């Protein structure tokens, strides 16, 4: 495809392939030399911006092209010769969504439009970084404006955990009055609940998310060592917390692709260590302990108390009886046993693959 091919669709916003064509054209024709980053970029209007989402919205609502590139210092809605494509006309204007765009138009009427991120991606990016092109362009722009941005999703998840910890640690005095059964329930499972909600902001990554919630994995072995309780207590406690809705187990078939890759890597690791087959690791999310979440948990605990189940050994059969099979399958995910090769007994079975201790130095889990 040549540069003219991208103007055959009327008025378009270029896709990744078309941006690569424009970039290559700029280099082949040496027009890339027209684009010079200003030695001084005025960032006074951007000083209050702290998150990536604020930055994305604000910079696109401004005619920021000339702030970054001296050759694009163009008055809004006035026509110029195009610096991208020889022979084209160009202008800068807001689109229907209020986003400033650089428009390039051929003599035959074909038009393309670029926002500030598109321009940075074309001029400063490269074809090998197509998967992260937008994020790279955003980072480059933020650096030019000397901004250290945080992801709003990260802030929201960190705030969720801090709010949850306030309930768990008894800092929300209204909990006992509004949800007395849950209040008692939390006292019993305080240590594990605190462990599951103890996530630092700098360890939260958007790529590890499911239904827009932070996803993590923690082996029962590690919890046992950390909290100095038995492994069976850890497993039973997790199941009880999953039933109450205060933690959520993610079924393997619903794992996002990145989580599935991690699951596959750990499964391969275990097989290389002598384990054949085996249950995949369990990933968790934690909901916000909102009124909706706490109301559900209150109902669950009250049912357990009335049935005489809370405080006794929780089983899948009991959960099915009192809450239905669908709920039981959410608490007790589909699993299968793991065989370990053993010189003395090749048929040794390990009932819970999550309980296999992996050397922390060789652990493939990146979080």
Short mmCIF file of C-alpha atoms in Angstrom, two decimals, residues 127-358:
data_model
loop_
_atom_site.label_atom_id
_atom_site.label_comp_id
_atom_site.label_asym_id
_atom_site.label_seq_id
_atom_site.Cartn_x
_atom_site.Cartn_y
_atom_site.Cartn_z
CA UNK A 127 6.24 -0.36 13.70
CA UNK A 128 7.67 -2.97 16.09
CA UNK A 129 5.69 -1.57 19.03
CA UNK A 130 2.22 -1.83 17.47
CA UNK A 131 0.71 -3.65 20.46
CA UNK A 132 1.67 -0.88 22.89
CA UNK A 133 1.66 2.03 20.43
CA UNK A 134 -0.93 4.14 22.22
CA UNK A 135 0.54 3.57 25.69
CA UNK A 136 4.01 4.43 24.35
CA UNK A 137 2.72 7.61 22.71
CA UNK A 138 0.96 8.60 25.93
CA UNK A 139 4.12 8.02 27.96
CA UNK A 140 6.21 10.03 25.51
CA UNK A 141 3.76 12.93 25.67
CA UNK A 142 3.55 12.80 29.45
CA UNK A 143 7.35 12.90 29.66
CA UNK A 144 7.48 15.90 27.32
CA UNK A 145 5.08 17.72 29.64
CA UNK A 146 7.14 16.52 32.65
CA UNK A 147 4.18 14.70 34.20
CA UNK A 148 4.30 11.65 36.45
CA UNK A 149 0.91 10.06 35.91
CA UNK A 150 -0.92 7.35 37.78
CA UNK A 151 -3.49 5.00 36.33
CA UNK A 152 -6.98 5.74 37.65
CA UNK A 153 -7.72 2.01 37.69
CA UNK A 154 -4.74 1.48 40.00
CA UNK A 155 -5.92 4.26 42.29
CA UNK A 156 -9.46 2.85 42.35
CA UNK A 157 -8.22 -0.64 43.19
CA UNK A 158 -5.90 0.68 45.91
CA UNK A 159 -8.75 2.71 47.38
CA UNK A 160 -10.99 -0.36 47.28
CA UNK A 161 -8.49 -2.38 49.30
CA UNK A 162 -7.98 0.43 51.81
CA UNK A 163 -11.74 0.82 52.25
CA UNK A 164 -12.12 -2.94 52.74
CA UNK A 165 -9.33 -2.95 55.31
CA UNK A 166 -11.19 -0.28 57.28
CA UNK A 167 -14.11 -2.69 57.65
CA UNK A 168 -11.86 -5.63 58.45
CA UNK A 169 -9.84 -3.72 61.06
CA UNK A 170 -12.92 -2.35 62.80
CA UNK A 171 -12.37 1.26 61.72
CA UNK A 172 -15.91 1.49 60.32
CA UNK A 173 -18.00 1.72 63.47
CA UNK A 174 -21.27 1.40 61.55
CA UNK A 175 -20.51 -2.17 60.47
CA UNK A 176 -21.56 -3.91 63.70
CA UNK A 177 -24.86 -2.07 63.84
CA UNK A 178 -25.75 -2.45 60.14
CA UNK A 179 -24.45 -5.99 59.60
CA UNK A 180 -24.07 -7.75 62.97
CA UNK A 181 -23.71 -11.24 61.50
CA UNK A 182 -21.01 -10.10 59.07
CA UNK A 183 -19.26 -8.24 61.88
CA UNK A 184 -18.90 -11.50 63.86
CA UNK A 185 -17.95 -13.36 60.70
CA UNK A 186 -15.14 -10.93 59.95
CA UNK A 187 -13.74 -11.30 63.47
CA UNK A 188 -13.32 -15.03 62.91
CA UNK A 189 -11.65 -14.67 59.51
CA UNK A 190 -9.85 -11.42 60.25
CA UNK A 191 -6.30 -12.60 59.51
CA UNK A 192 -7.07 -14.17 56.13
CA UNK A 193 -9.32 -11.31 55.06
CA UNK A 194 -6.60 -8.82 55.91
CA UNK A 195 -4.07 -10.92 53.97
CA UNK A 196 -6.30 -11.05 50.87
CA UNK A 197 -6.88 -7.28 50.96
CA UNK A 198 -3.28 -6.26 51.63
CA UNK A 199 -2.11 -5.08 48.19
CA UNK A 200 0.22 -2.15 47.72
CA UNK A 201 -0.47 0.41 45.00
CA UNK A 202 2.86 -0.14 43.24
CA UNK A 203 2.06 -3.85 42.81
CA UNK A 204 -1.26 -3.33 41.02
CA UNK A 205 -1.11 -3.80 37.25
CA UNK A 206 -4.04 -3.30 34.87
CA UNK A 207 -2.91 -6.29 32.79
CA UNK A 208 -3.74 -8.50 35.78
CA UNK A 209 -7.46 -7.79 35.88
CA UNK A 210 -10.76 -9.60 35.41
CA UNK A 211 -14.06 -7.75 34.91
CA UNK A 212 -12.11 -4.58 35.70
CA UNK A 213 -10.98 -5.91 39.10
CA UNK A 214 -7.43 -6.67 40.21
CA UNK A 215 -6.55 -10.37 39.96
CA UNK A 216 -3.99 -12.18 42.10
CA UNK A 217 -2.90 -15.66 43.15
CA UNK A 218 -1.71 -16.85 46.53
CA UNK A 219 -0.94 -20.48 47.30
CA UNK A 220 -2.45 -21.90 50.46
CA UNK A 221 1.07 -22.95 51.47
CA UNK A 222 2.20 -19.34 51.56
CA UNK A 223 -0.83 -18.23 53.54
CA UNK A 224 -0.22 -21.04 56.01
CA UNK A 225 3.40 -19.96 56.53
CA UNK A 226 2.50 -16.27 56.72
CA UNK A 227 -0.36 -16.61 59.18
CA UNK A 228 0.99 -19.62 61.13
CA UNK A 229 -2.19 -21.66 60.75
CA UNK A 230 -2.81 -25.11 59.31
CA UNK A 231 -3.24 -25.58 55.60
CA UNK A 232 -6.62 -27.22 56.05
CA UNK A 233 -7.78 -24.15 58.00
CA UNK A 234 -6.61 -21.92 55.15
CA UNK A 235 -8.51 -23.96 52.55
CA UNK A 236 -11.72 -24.12 54.60
CA UNK A 237 -11.53 -20.41 55.41
CA UNK A 238 -11.09 -19.46 51.75
CA UNK A 239 -14.12 -21.55 50.82
CA UNK A 240 -16.19 -19.91 53.54
CA UNK A 241 -15.11 -16.44 52.41
CA UNK A 242 -15.86 -17.32 48.78
CA UNK A 243 -19.34 -18.46 49.82
CA UNK A 244 -19.94 -15.18 51.64
CA UNK A 245 -18.85 -13.20 48.58
CA UNK A 246 -16.02 -11.41 50.38
CA UNK A 247 -13.55 -13.04 47.98
CA UNK A 248 -14.19 -14.39 44.48
CA UNK A 249 -12.58 -17.37 42.78
CA UNK A 250 -12.19 -17.09 39.00
CA UNK A 251 -13.07 -20.28 37.08
CA UNK A 252 -10.31 -21.46 34.78
CA UNK A 253 -12.48 -21.18 31.66
CA UNK A 254 -13.06 -17.49 32.38
CA UNK A 255 -9.42 -16.54 32.86
CA UNK A 256 -8.16 -13.64 30.73
CA UNK A 257 -5.47 -14.68 28.24
CA UNK A 258 -2.60 -13.26 30.34
CA UNK A 259 -3.79 -15.15 33.40
CA UNK A 260 -4.13 -18.32 31.34
CA UNK A 261 -0.52 -17.94 30.21
CA UNK A 262 0.59 -17.72 33.84
CA UNK A 263 -1.55 -20.71 34.76
CA UNK A 264 -0.02 -22.70 31.90
CA UNK A 265 3.50 -21.67 32.93
CA UNK A 266 2.97 -22.79 36.52
CA UNK A 267 1.38 -26.05 35.41
CA UNK A 268 4.38 -26.70 33.13
CA UNK A 269 6.73 -25.84 35.97
CA UNK A 270 5.06 -28.36 38.25
CA UNK A 271 5.14 -31.05 35.61
CA UNK A 272 8.86 -30.40 35.11
CA UNK A 273 9.28 -30.89 38.85
CA UNK A 274 7.74 -34.34 38.61
CA UNK A 275 4.03 -33.67 38.96
CA UNK A 276 1.79 -35.10 36.25
CA UNK A 277 -1.50 -33.48 35.34
CA UNK A 278 -2.83 -31.48 38.23
CA UNK A 279 -5.25 -28.82 39.31
CA UNK A 280 -4.55 -25.38 37.93
CA UNK A 281 -3.84 -22.57 40.35
CA UNK A 282 -6.78 -20.47 41.53
CA UNK A 283 -6.91 -16.77 40.80
CA UNK A 284 -8.92 -14.42 43.02
CA UNK A 285 -10.54 -11.02 42.90
CA UNK A 286 -11.82 -9.02 45.84
CA UNK A 287 -15.04 -7.00 45.51
CA UNK A 288 -15.52 -3.63 47.12
CA UNK A 289 -17.18 -4.17 50.49
CA UNK A 290 -20.13 -2.00 49.54
CA UNK A 291 -23.61 -2.22 51.04
CA UNK A 292 -24.55 -4.66 48.28
CA UNK A 293 -21.62 -6.96 49.07
CA UNK A 294 -22.17 -6.78 52.81
CA UNK A 295 -25.92 -7.39 52.50
CA UNK A 296 -25.22 -10.56 50.53
CA UNK A 297 -22.66 -11.69 53.08
CA UNK A 298 -25.11 -10.98 55.92
CA UNK A 299 -27.74 -13.20 54.29
CA UNK A 300 -25.22 -15.99 53.77
CA UNK A 301 -24.03 -15.94 57.37
CA UNK A 302 -27.58 -15.86 58.73
CA UNK A 303 -28.49 -18.91 56.62
CA UNK A 304 -25.37 -20.72 57.81
CA UNK A 305 -26.18 -19.91 61.43
CA UNK A 306 -29.79 -21.08 61.09
CA UNK A 307 -28.67 -24.31 59.43
CA UNK A 308 -26.01 -24.91 62.08
CA UNK A 309 -23.32 -24.99 59.40
CA UNK A 310 -21.21 -22.00 60.41
CA UNK A 311 -18.49 -23.23 62.69
CA UNK A 312 -18.75 -26.78 61.37
CA UNK A 313 -16.94 -28.38 58.44
CA UNK A 314 -18.14 -26.73 55.24
CA UNK A 315 -18.56 -29.11 52.30
CA UNK A 316 -19.72 -28.81 48.72
CA UNK A 317 -22.74 -30.94 49.57
CA UNK A 318 -23.79 -28.54 52.35
CA UNK A 319 -23.34 -25.52 50.12
CA UNK A 320 -25.41 -27.18 47.39
CA UNK A 321 -28.15 -28.02 49.86
CA UNK A 322 -28.50 -24.54 51.32
CA UNK A 323 -27.41 -22.30 48.41
CA UNK A 324 -27.82 -24.36 45.25
CA UNK A 325 -25.46 -26.24 42.95
CA UNK A 326 -24.49 -23.15 40.94
CA UNK A 327 -23.22 -21.41 44.06
CA UNK A 328 -21.40 -24.54 45.17
CA UNK A 329 -19.56 -24.65 41.84
CA UNK A 330 -18.42 -21.07 42.39
CA UNK A 331 -16.98 -21.97 45.78
CA UNK A 332 -15.56 -25.37 44.82
CA UNK A 333 -14.04 -24.93 41.37
CA UNK A 334 -13.62 -27.93 39.11
CA UNK A 335 -10.41 -29.67 40.09
CA UNK A 336 -8.46 -32.86 39.65
CA UNK A 337 -5.64 -34.57 41.51
CA UNK A 338 -1.94 -34.43 40.83
CA UNK A 339 0.35 -37.42 40.65
CA UNK A 340 3.89 -37.04 41.84
CA UNK A 341 6.63 -39.30 40.53
CA UNK A 342 8.10 -41.03 43.53
CA UNK A 343 10.81 -43.69 43.41
CA UNK A 344 9.18 -45.57 46.25
CA UNK A 345 5.59 -45.11 45.19
CA UNK A 346 4.74 -43.83 41.73
CA UNK A 347 1.05 -43.58 42.60
CA UNK A 348 1.37 -40.95 45.34
CA UNK A 349 -1.54 -38.52 44.99
CA UNK A 350 -1.54 -34.89 46.03
CA UNK A 351 -5.12 -33.74 46.62
CA UNK A 352 -4.59 -30.02 46.12
CA UNK A 353 -2.05 -28.79 43.61
CA UNK A 354 -2.15 -25.32 45.15
CA UNK A 355 -0.63 -26.83 48.26
CA UNK A 356 2.55 -27.82 46.42
CA UNK A 357 5.27 -25.52 47.67
CA UNK A 358 7.19 -23.82 44.86
#
